[in-house]
Structure formats: structure tokens, C-alpha cells
Amino acid sequence: MNETTILPVDELGELAAAALRASGVPVGDAAEIAQVLVLADLFGIRTHGVQRIPQYVDRARLGGLSPAATVTVERVAPALARVDGGNGIGPLVGARALAAAVEGARNAGIGAAFARHSNHFGPVMPYLFQATEQGFAAIIASNATTTIAPSGGREARVGNNPLGIGVPAPGGDPVLLDMAMSVVARAKIRQAAKAGESIPATWATDRDGAPTTDAAAALDGFLLPIGGYKGYGLSLMVDLFAGLLSGAAYLDHVSSWSADPGRAQDLGHVFILIDTARLMGSADLARRMSDFAGILHDTPPSDPATPVRLPGEAELAAYRRQQREGVEVLREDVAALREMAAGSA
């Protein structure tokens, strides 16, 4: 089992930023990227947190992305922005696109930013959290490398495209939904294959598109989307917004990070923000959100040991705990970042 250690939030953020700076990322950009990734770790989404930094840097060394990219924002309408990531590190592009959407929403009540020429931007949760903390309801999504076959197909043509939706609750916790479109992550299938265990037939197909319980066959096949055809359709629509409308690559035009790390992915993202203050006062929104949450929390649970929760509650609980006690990080990830920060990696 991998050993973990606890680091104060500020220390982890500075270490992450230092590792990025030592790898050629400008000071301000490194701080923005580190903030997104540390937030991921605070929420307990470790697979998309600071452990991604060595992977980003390895891709930069191979020419797959630019560590010192210039991200440009074009304001095409008062509420609408087009963001060109310049093939930069994804969380930087995501942070700039979020800021562009915030500006539009402050000006017009609703704002949208469409980003292209980007890369893996981490989980959606940090961006949702930052948006809702500023009083915005948000819809945020990205396209991804193809891992899902269209319903009835036997070739991967659709990405496991993440989608997030968040609504603020003044004085309380926002409701934050961050989801990808597959039933499970491919990492779970890899773990089962390594352990020689079977998997549920609802997780993946073999290379011919037939559902399988053989984890090894599933790794040669495709992930199954949530809800069958509905999940496929939802993932497809995310790609239309995040990929096609942004001017980025889409479907199998997206380059695979794992298969060709030296090639630009040209991922696309979309950020749509609504200024809730234009819809109702803060007190009214707080009252309605409290009532909304209370109706769900008061639902009698089928298992008393697992009460009904809202999306994002577990991540927000982890966030608060780790803000107080420090962030749990794998020791090997901390060692890698320290080596990078020292300039020896």
C-alpha cells in the first residue's frame, strides 16, 4: 500500500508551484496551476491533483505542451469570450477561461468562455467551487481522449468527457456535481486486471463491443457510459459544446495523451456562469437552498448507516478537514515534487 504524508495547504501549494517554476513555467502561471491542483487534493481527488505535475512536465519535455504558453482571451461579445490556450498546461487554461466567464457574467448576468488548444485541465470540482464561492451558478465541461464507443459501435469515438454543475448557497455549502460519463474509471479496471479479479459486465466491453467481465479484455475494449445510450448522448453533447463550438479538436481528432504524449491534444473546455444575484437576493437564495437541501437530507435512508447526501458533500467535508489538518499526499508524489523543485529532475 502506498504510504501517505500530511502537508499544510500552503506548503503543498508552494512545493507544487516551485516544481512547476523549476520546469520552465512562469511564476504567476505556476501559482495559478498549483491552486487548481491543490484544490483537487483538498477535495480528495488525488488522481487529478499535484501528482499530475510530473506528467505535465514529461509531456512538455516531449513537446506535447508548452510550459510557458501565452493564453489569450478574445472578448467576442459582452458576455462571450473565446480563449486560446496556446497548447499550455490545462489548469492554467482552465483558470483563465473561468476568469473570462466571470467577467462576462459580472457584466451581463450570464457569461460564457469557450477554450481551445488546451490540455488535461484537472477535475471540474475546483472550478465549480471557485465559481460558486463568488456567487455564480456554473456549468463547466471538457472533452477528452476517446475511450467510449458510440452505442452500437465497436471503436472508441467519444471521450469520457467530464461535466460539472454547481449552485451557490450563501452562508452554506454549494451543491457541486462533478462527473465523467463512464460507469467507472479505467483505473479501476486496471486494478482488477492486476489482481486477477473479474469486473461487473456493466463496466466495459471487449474489443468487439460486447460487455465483458474479463478485466484484461476490458482494457483492450471500451468503457461503458452511464445510462447506456443516455450517457453516450450526454458525452457527445459535451463534446459539441467543449470541442466543436470552441474550435478545439473533437471526437477522435483529439490526440491521446498516453499513446502520443509528444503531440498536442487540442482539448476544448466550456465555462457557463450565471450571476445568481441578478435572479434573487442573497437571503432569498440562502433560504431556498437551505430548504432544498433539507428536503433531501430529511429523506428516510434505505440504510441508516448511509444517510442521503447532496452531490459534493463528501468532497466539501474532505476540503474542510484537510484545510484544518493538512493535505494527505502520497510520499512518492511529494518526493517527486521536491526533486523537481530542486532542479534535479
Coordinates of C-alpha atoms in Angstrom, one line a residue:
M1 CA 0.0 0.0 0.0
N2 CA 1.3 3.4 -0.9
E3 CA 2.3 5.5 2.1
T4 CA 1.0 9.0 2.6
T5 CA 2.1 12.1 4.5
I6 CA 0.4 15.2 5.6
L7 CA 1.4 18.7 4.4
P8 CA 0.0 22.1 5.3
V9 CA -2.0 23.6 2.5
D10 CA 0.3 26.5 1.9
E11 CA 3.4 24.2 2.0
L12 CA 1.9 21.9 -0.6
G13 CA 0.9 24.8 -2.8
E14 CA 4.4 26.4 -2.7
L15 CA 6.0 23.0 -3.4
A16 CA 3.8 22.4 -6.4
A17 CA 4.5 25.9 -7.7
A18 CA 8.2 25.5 -7.1
A19 CA 8.3 22.3 -9.1
L20 CA 6.5 24.0 -12.0
R21 CA 8.8 27.0 -11.9
A22 CA 11.8 24.8 -12.0
S23 CA 10.4 23.2 -15.1
G24 CA 10.1 26.4 -17.0
V25 CA 6.6 27.6 -16.0
P26 CA 6.4 31.4 -15.3
V27 CA 6.0 32.4 -11.7
G28 CA 2.4 33.7 -12.0
D29 CA 1.3 30.8 -14.2
A30 CA 2.8 28.3 -11.7
A31 CA 0.8 29.7 -8.9
E32 CA -2.5 29.5 -10.8
I33 CA -1.8 25.9 -11.8
A34 CA -0.8 24.9 -8.3
Q35 CA -4.0 26.5 -6.9
V36 CA -6.2 24.3 -9.1
L37 CA -4.3 21.1 -8.4
V38 CA -4.1 21.7 -4.6
L39 CA -7.8 22.3 -4.6
A40 CA -8.2 18.9 -6.2
D41 CA -6.2 17.3 -3.4
L42 CA -8.1 19.2 -0.8
F43 CA -11.3 17.7 -2.2
G44 CA -9.8 14.2 -2.1
I45 CA -9.4 13.9 -5.8
R46 CA -5.8 12.8 -5.6
T47 CA -5.6 11.3 -9.0
H48 CA -6.1 14.7 -10.5
G49 CA -4.1 16.8 -8.0
V50 CA -0.4 17.6 -7.6
Q51 CA 0.6 14.1 -8.7
R52 CA -0.2 15.2 -12.2
I53 CA 2.6 17.8 -12.3
P54 CA 5.4 15.3 -13.3
Q55 CA 3.1 14.0 -16.1
Y56 CA 2.5 17.5 -17.4
V57 CA 6.2 18.3 -17.3
D58 CA 7.1 15.0 -19.0
R59 CA 4.7 15.9 -21.8
A60 CA 6.4 19.4 -22.0
R61 CA 9.8 17.7 -22.5
L62 CA 8.4 15.7 -25.3
G63 CA 7.0 18.8 -27.0
G64 CA 3.4 17.7 -26.3
L65 CA 2.6 21.0 -24.5
S66 CA 4.2 24.4 -23.8
P67 CA 5.1 25.1 -20.2
A68 CA 5.4 28.9 -20.9
A69 CA 2.4 29.2 -23.2
T70 CA 0.7 32.5 -23.7
V71 CA -3.1 32.2 -23.1
T72 CA -5.1 34.8 -25.0
V73 CA -8.7 35.9 -24.3
E74 CA -10.8 37.4 -27.1
R75 CA -14.0 39.1 -25.9
V76 CA -16.3 38.5 -28.9
A77 CA -19.4 39.9 -27.1
P78 CA -20.0 41.4 -23.7
A79 CA -20.9 38.0 -22.2
L80 CA -18.9 35.8 -24.5
A81 CA -15.2 35.0 -24.7
R82 CA -13.0 32.8 -26.8
V83 CA -9.9 31.5 -25.1
D84 CA -6.8 30.2 -26.9
G85 CA -4.7 28.1 -24.6
G86 CA -1.6 28.2 -26.8
N87 CA -1.1 24.5 -26.0
G88 CA -0.4 25.4 -22.4
I89 CA -0.9 23.4 -19.2
G90 CA -4.5 22.6 -18.8
P91 CA -5.2 24.1 -15.3
L92 CA -3.8 27.4 -16.5
V93 CA -6.1 27.5 -19.5
G94 CA -9.0 26.5 -17.2
A95 CA -8.2 29.2 -14.7
R96 CA -8.1 31.9 -17.4
A97 CA -11.3 30.6 -19.0
L98 CA -13.0 30.7 -15.7
A99 CA -11.9 34.3 -15.2
A100 CA -13.2 35.2 -18.6
A101 CA -16.5 33.7 -17.9
V102 CA -16.7 35.5 -14.5
E103 CA -16.0 38.8 -16.3
G104 CA -18.8 38.2 -18.7
A105 CA -21.3 37.2 -16.0
R106 CA -20.5 40.2 -13.9
N107 CA -21.1 42.5 -16.9
A108 CA -24.2 40.8 -18.4
G109 CA -25.6 38.5 -15.7
I110 CA -24.5 35.4 -17.7
G111 CA -21.1 34.8 -19.1
A112 CA -19.5 32.0 -21.2
A113 CA -16.0 31.2 -22.2
F114 CA -15.0 28.6 -24.8
A115 CA -11.4 27.4 -24.7
R116 CA -9.3 25.6 -27.3
H117 CA -5.7 24.5 -27.8
S118 CA -5.7 23.2 -24.2
N119 CA -4.7 20.0 -22.4
H120 CA -6.0 18.0 -19.4
F121 CA -7.3 20.7 -17.0
G122 CA -7.7 18.6 -13.9
P123 CA -11.1 17.8 -12.3
V124 CA -14.1 20.2 -12.7
M125 CA -14.7 20.5 -9.0
P126 CA -12.1 23.2 -8.3
Y127 CA -13.5 25.5 -10.9
L128 CA -17.1 24.9 -9.7
F129 CA -16.0 25.7 -6.2
Q130 CA -14.3 28.9 -7.2
A131 CA -17.3 30.0 -9.2
T132 CA -19.9 29.3 -6.5
E133 CA -17.7 31.0 -3.9
Q134 CA -18.2 34.1 -6.0
G135 CA -21.9 33.7 -6.2
F136 CA -22.2 32.1 -9.6
A137 CA -24.1 29.1 -10.7
A138 CA -21.9 27.2 -13.2
I139 CA -21.9 24.6 -15.9
I140 CA -18.4 23.6 -16.8
A141 CA -17.2 20.8 -19.1
S142 CA -14.3 19.5 -21.2
N143 CA -13.8 16.9 -23.9
A144 CA -11.2 14.1 -23.5
T145 CA -9.4 11.4 -25.3
T146 CA -11.7 8.8 -26.9
T147 CA -12.4 5.8 -24.6
I148 CA -16.1 5.2 -25.2
A149 CA -17.6 3.6 -28.3
P150 CA -20.9 5.1 -29.6
S151 CA -23.9 3.0 -28.8
G152 CA -23.9 0.0 -31.1
G153 CA -20.3 0.7 -32.2
R154 CA -17.0 -1.2 -31.7
E155 CA -14.5 1.6 -32.0
A156 CA -13.8 4.4 -29.5
R157 CA -15.1 7.6 -31.0
V158 CA -16.3 9.5 -27.9
G159 CA -14.3 10.8 -24.9
N160 CA -15.1 10.2 -21.2
N161 CA -16.0 13.8 -21.1
P162 CA -16.3 15.4 -17.7
L163 CA -19.3 17.7 -16.8
G164 CA -19.8 19.8 -13.7
I165 CA -22.7 21.8 -12.4
G166 CA -22.7 23.9 -9.3
V167 CA -25.1 26.2 -7.5
P168 CA -24.1 28.5 -4.6
A169 CA -25.8 28.7 -1.2
P170 CA -25.0 31.9 0.6
G171 CA -23.8 31.1 4.1
G172 CA -23.9 27.4 3.4
D173 CA -22.3 24.8 1.2
P174 CA -22.8 24.9 -2.5
V175 CA -24.2 21.9 -4.4
L176 CA -21.4 20.6 -6.7
L177 CA -21.7 17.8 -9.2
D178 CA -18.5 16.7 -11.0
M179 CA -18.9 13.6 -13.1
A180 CA -17.4 11.8 -16.1
M181 CA -19.5 9.7 -18.4
S182 CA -18.2 6.2 -17.8
V183 CA -19.6 3.8 -15.3
V184 CA -16.2 3.5 -13.7
A185 CA -12.7 4.9 -14.4
R186 CA -10.3 2.8 -16.4
A187 CA -8.0 2.8 -13.3
K188 CA -10.5 0.5 -11.5
I189 CA -10.4 -1.9 -14.4
R190 CA -6.6 -1.8 -14.3
Q191 CA -6.6 -2.6 -10.6
A192 CA -8.9 -5.6 -11.2
A193 CA -6.7 -6.9 -14.0
K194 CA -3.6 -6.6 -11.9
A195 CA -5.4 -8.5 -9.1
G196 CA -6.7 -11.2 -11.4
E197 CA -10.3 -10.3 -10.5
S198 CA -13.4 -10.1 -12.6
I199 CA -15.4 -7.0 -13.1
P200 CA -19.2 -6.4 -13.5
A201 CA -20.4 -6.7 -17.1
T202 CA -21.8 -3.1 -16.8
W203 CA -18.3 -1.6 -16.7
A204 CA -16.8 -2.1 -20.1
T205 CA -16.8 -4.1 -23.3
D206 CA -14.2 -6.2 -25.1
R207 CA -12.6 -5.0 -28.4
D208 CA -15.7 -6.3 -30.3
G209 CA -18.1 -4.1 -28.3
A210 CA -19.6 -7.0 -26.2
P211 CA -19.9 -6.5 -22.5
T212 CA -17.3 -8.4 -20.5
T213 CA -16.4 -9.5 -17.0
D214 CA -12.8 -10.1 -18.0
A215 CA -10.7 -7.1 -16.8
A216 CA -7.9 -7.8 -19.3
A217 CA -10.3 -8.0 -22.2
A218 CA -11.9 -4.7 -21.0
L219 CA -8.6 -2.9 -21.1
D220 CA -8.4 -3.9 -24.8
G221 CA -12.0 -2.7 -25.3
F222 CA -14.1 0.4 -24.3
L223 CA -15.6 1.9 -21.2
L224 CA -19.4 1.8 -21.0
P225 CA -21.2 5.1 -20.4
I226 CA -23.6 5.7 -17.6
G227 CA -27.1 5.0 -18.5
G228 CA -26.3 3.3 -21.8
Y229 CA -27.5 5.4 -24.8
K230 CA -28.2 8.4 -22.5
G231 CA -24.7 8.6 -21.2
Y232 CA -23.3 8.3 -24.8
G233 CA -25.6 11.1 -25.9
L234 CA -24.7 13.3 -23.0
S235 CA -20.9 12.8 -23.6
L236 CA -21.5 13.6 -27.3
M237 CA -23.3 16.8 -26.4
V238 CA -20.5 17.9 -24.1
D239 CA -18.0 17.4 -27.0
L240 CA -20.2 19.5 -29.3
F241 CA -20.0 22.4 -26.7
A242 CA -16.5 21.9 -25.4
G243 CA -14.8 20.7 -28.5
L244 CA -16.7 21.6 -31.7
L245 CA -18.0 25.1 -30.7
S246 CA -14.8 26.1 -29.0
G247 CA -12.8 25.5 -32.2
A248 CA -10.8 22.7 -30.5
A249 CA -10.4 19.1 -31.6
Y250 CA -13.3 16.8 -31.1
L251 CA -14.2 13.0 -31.1
D252 CA -11.2 11.0 -32.5
H253 CA -9.4 14.2 -33.7
V254 CA -8.3 14.5 -30.0
S255 CA -4.8 13.1 -29.6
S256 CA -4.3 10.5 -26.9
W257 CA -2.1 11.6 -24.0
S258 CA -0.9 8.1 -23.3
A259 CA -0.5 6.9 -26.9
D260 CA 1.2 10.0 -28.2
P261 CA 2.4 12.2 -25.4
G262 CA 4.6 14.4 -27.7
R263 CA 1.6 15.6 -29.7
A264 CA -0.7 18.5 -28.8
Q265 CA -4.1 17.3 -27.7
D266 CA -6.0 20.5 -28.6
L267 CA -8.7 19.8 -25.9
G268 CA -11.6 22.2 -25.5
H269 CA -13.4 23.4 -22.4
V270 CA -16.6 25.4 -21.9
F271 CA -17.5 27.6 -18.8
I272 CA -21.0 29.0 -18.5
L273 CA -21.7 31.1 -15.4
I274 CA -24.9 32.8 -14.1
D275 CA -24.8 35.7 -11.6
T276 CA -27.4 34.5 -9.1
A277 CA -27.6 38.0 -7.6
R278 CA -29.5 39.0 -10.8
L279 CA -32.1 36.4 -10.1
M280 CA -32.8 36.9 -6.4
G281 CA -31.3 38.4 -3.3
S282 CA -28.7 36.6 -1.2
A283 CA -31.1 36.0 1.7
D284 CA -33.8 34.5 -0.6
L285 CA -31.3 32.2 -2.3
A286 CA -29.9 31.1 1.0
R287 CA -33.4 30.3 2.3
R288 CA -34.4 28.4 -0.8
M289 CA -31.1 26.4 -1.0
S290 CA -31.5 25.5 2.7
D291 CA -35.0 24.3 2.1
F292 CA -33.9 22.4 -1.0
A293 CA -31.1 20.6 0.9
G294 CA -33.3 19.9 3.9
I295 CA -35.9 18.1 1.8
L296 CA -33.2 15.7 0.6
H297 CA -31.4 15.3 3.9
D298 CA -34.7 14.5 5.6
T299 CA -35.4 11.6 3.2
P300 CA -35.5 8.4 5.2
P301 CA -32.5 6.4 4.2
S302 CA -32.8 2.8 3.0
D303 CA -29.7 2.1 5.1
P304 CA -29.4 4.1 8.3
A305 CA -25.6 3.9 8.1
T306 CA -25.6 5.9 4.9
P307 CA -27.9 9.0 5.1
V308 CA -28.9 10.8 1.9
R309 CA -26.3 13.3 0.8
L310 CA -26.2 16.0 -1.9
P311 CA -23.6 16.0 -4.7
G312 CA -20.3 17.4 -3.5
E313 CA -20.9 16.9 0.2
A314 CA -18.2 14.3 0.7
E315 CA -15.6 16.5 -1.2
L316 CA -16.5 19.6 0.8
A317 CA -16.1 17.6 4.0
A318 CA -12.7 16.5 2.9
Y319 CA -11.9 20.1 1.9
R320 CA -12.7 21.5 5.4
R321 CA -10.9 18.7 7.2
Q322 CA -7.8 19.0 5.2
Q323 CA -7.8 22.8 5.4
R324 CA -7.6 22.3 9.2
E325 CA -5.4 19.3 9.5
G326 CA -3.3 19.4 6.3
V327 CA -3.5 17.6 2.9
E328 CA -2.9 13.9 2.6
V329 CA -0.5 13.3 -0.2
L330 CA 1.4 10.2 -1.3
R331 CA 5.0 10.3 -0.1
E332 CA 6.3 9.3 -3.6
D333 CA 4.4 12.3 -5.1
V334 CA 6.0 14.7 -2.5
A335 CA 9.4 13.3 -3.2
A336 CA 9.0 13.7 -7.0
L337 CA 7.9 17.4 -6.5
R338 CA 10.8 18.1 -4.2
E339 CA 13.2 16.6 -6.7
M340 CA 11.7 18.7 -9.4
A341 CA 11.8 21.8 -7.3
A342 CA 15.5 21.3 -6.6
G343 CA 16.1 21.3 -10.3
S344 CA 17.4 17.8 -10.5
A345 CA 14.5 16.3 -12.4

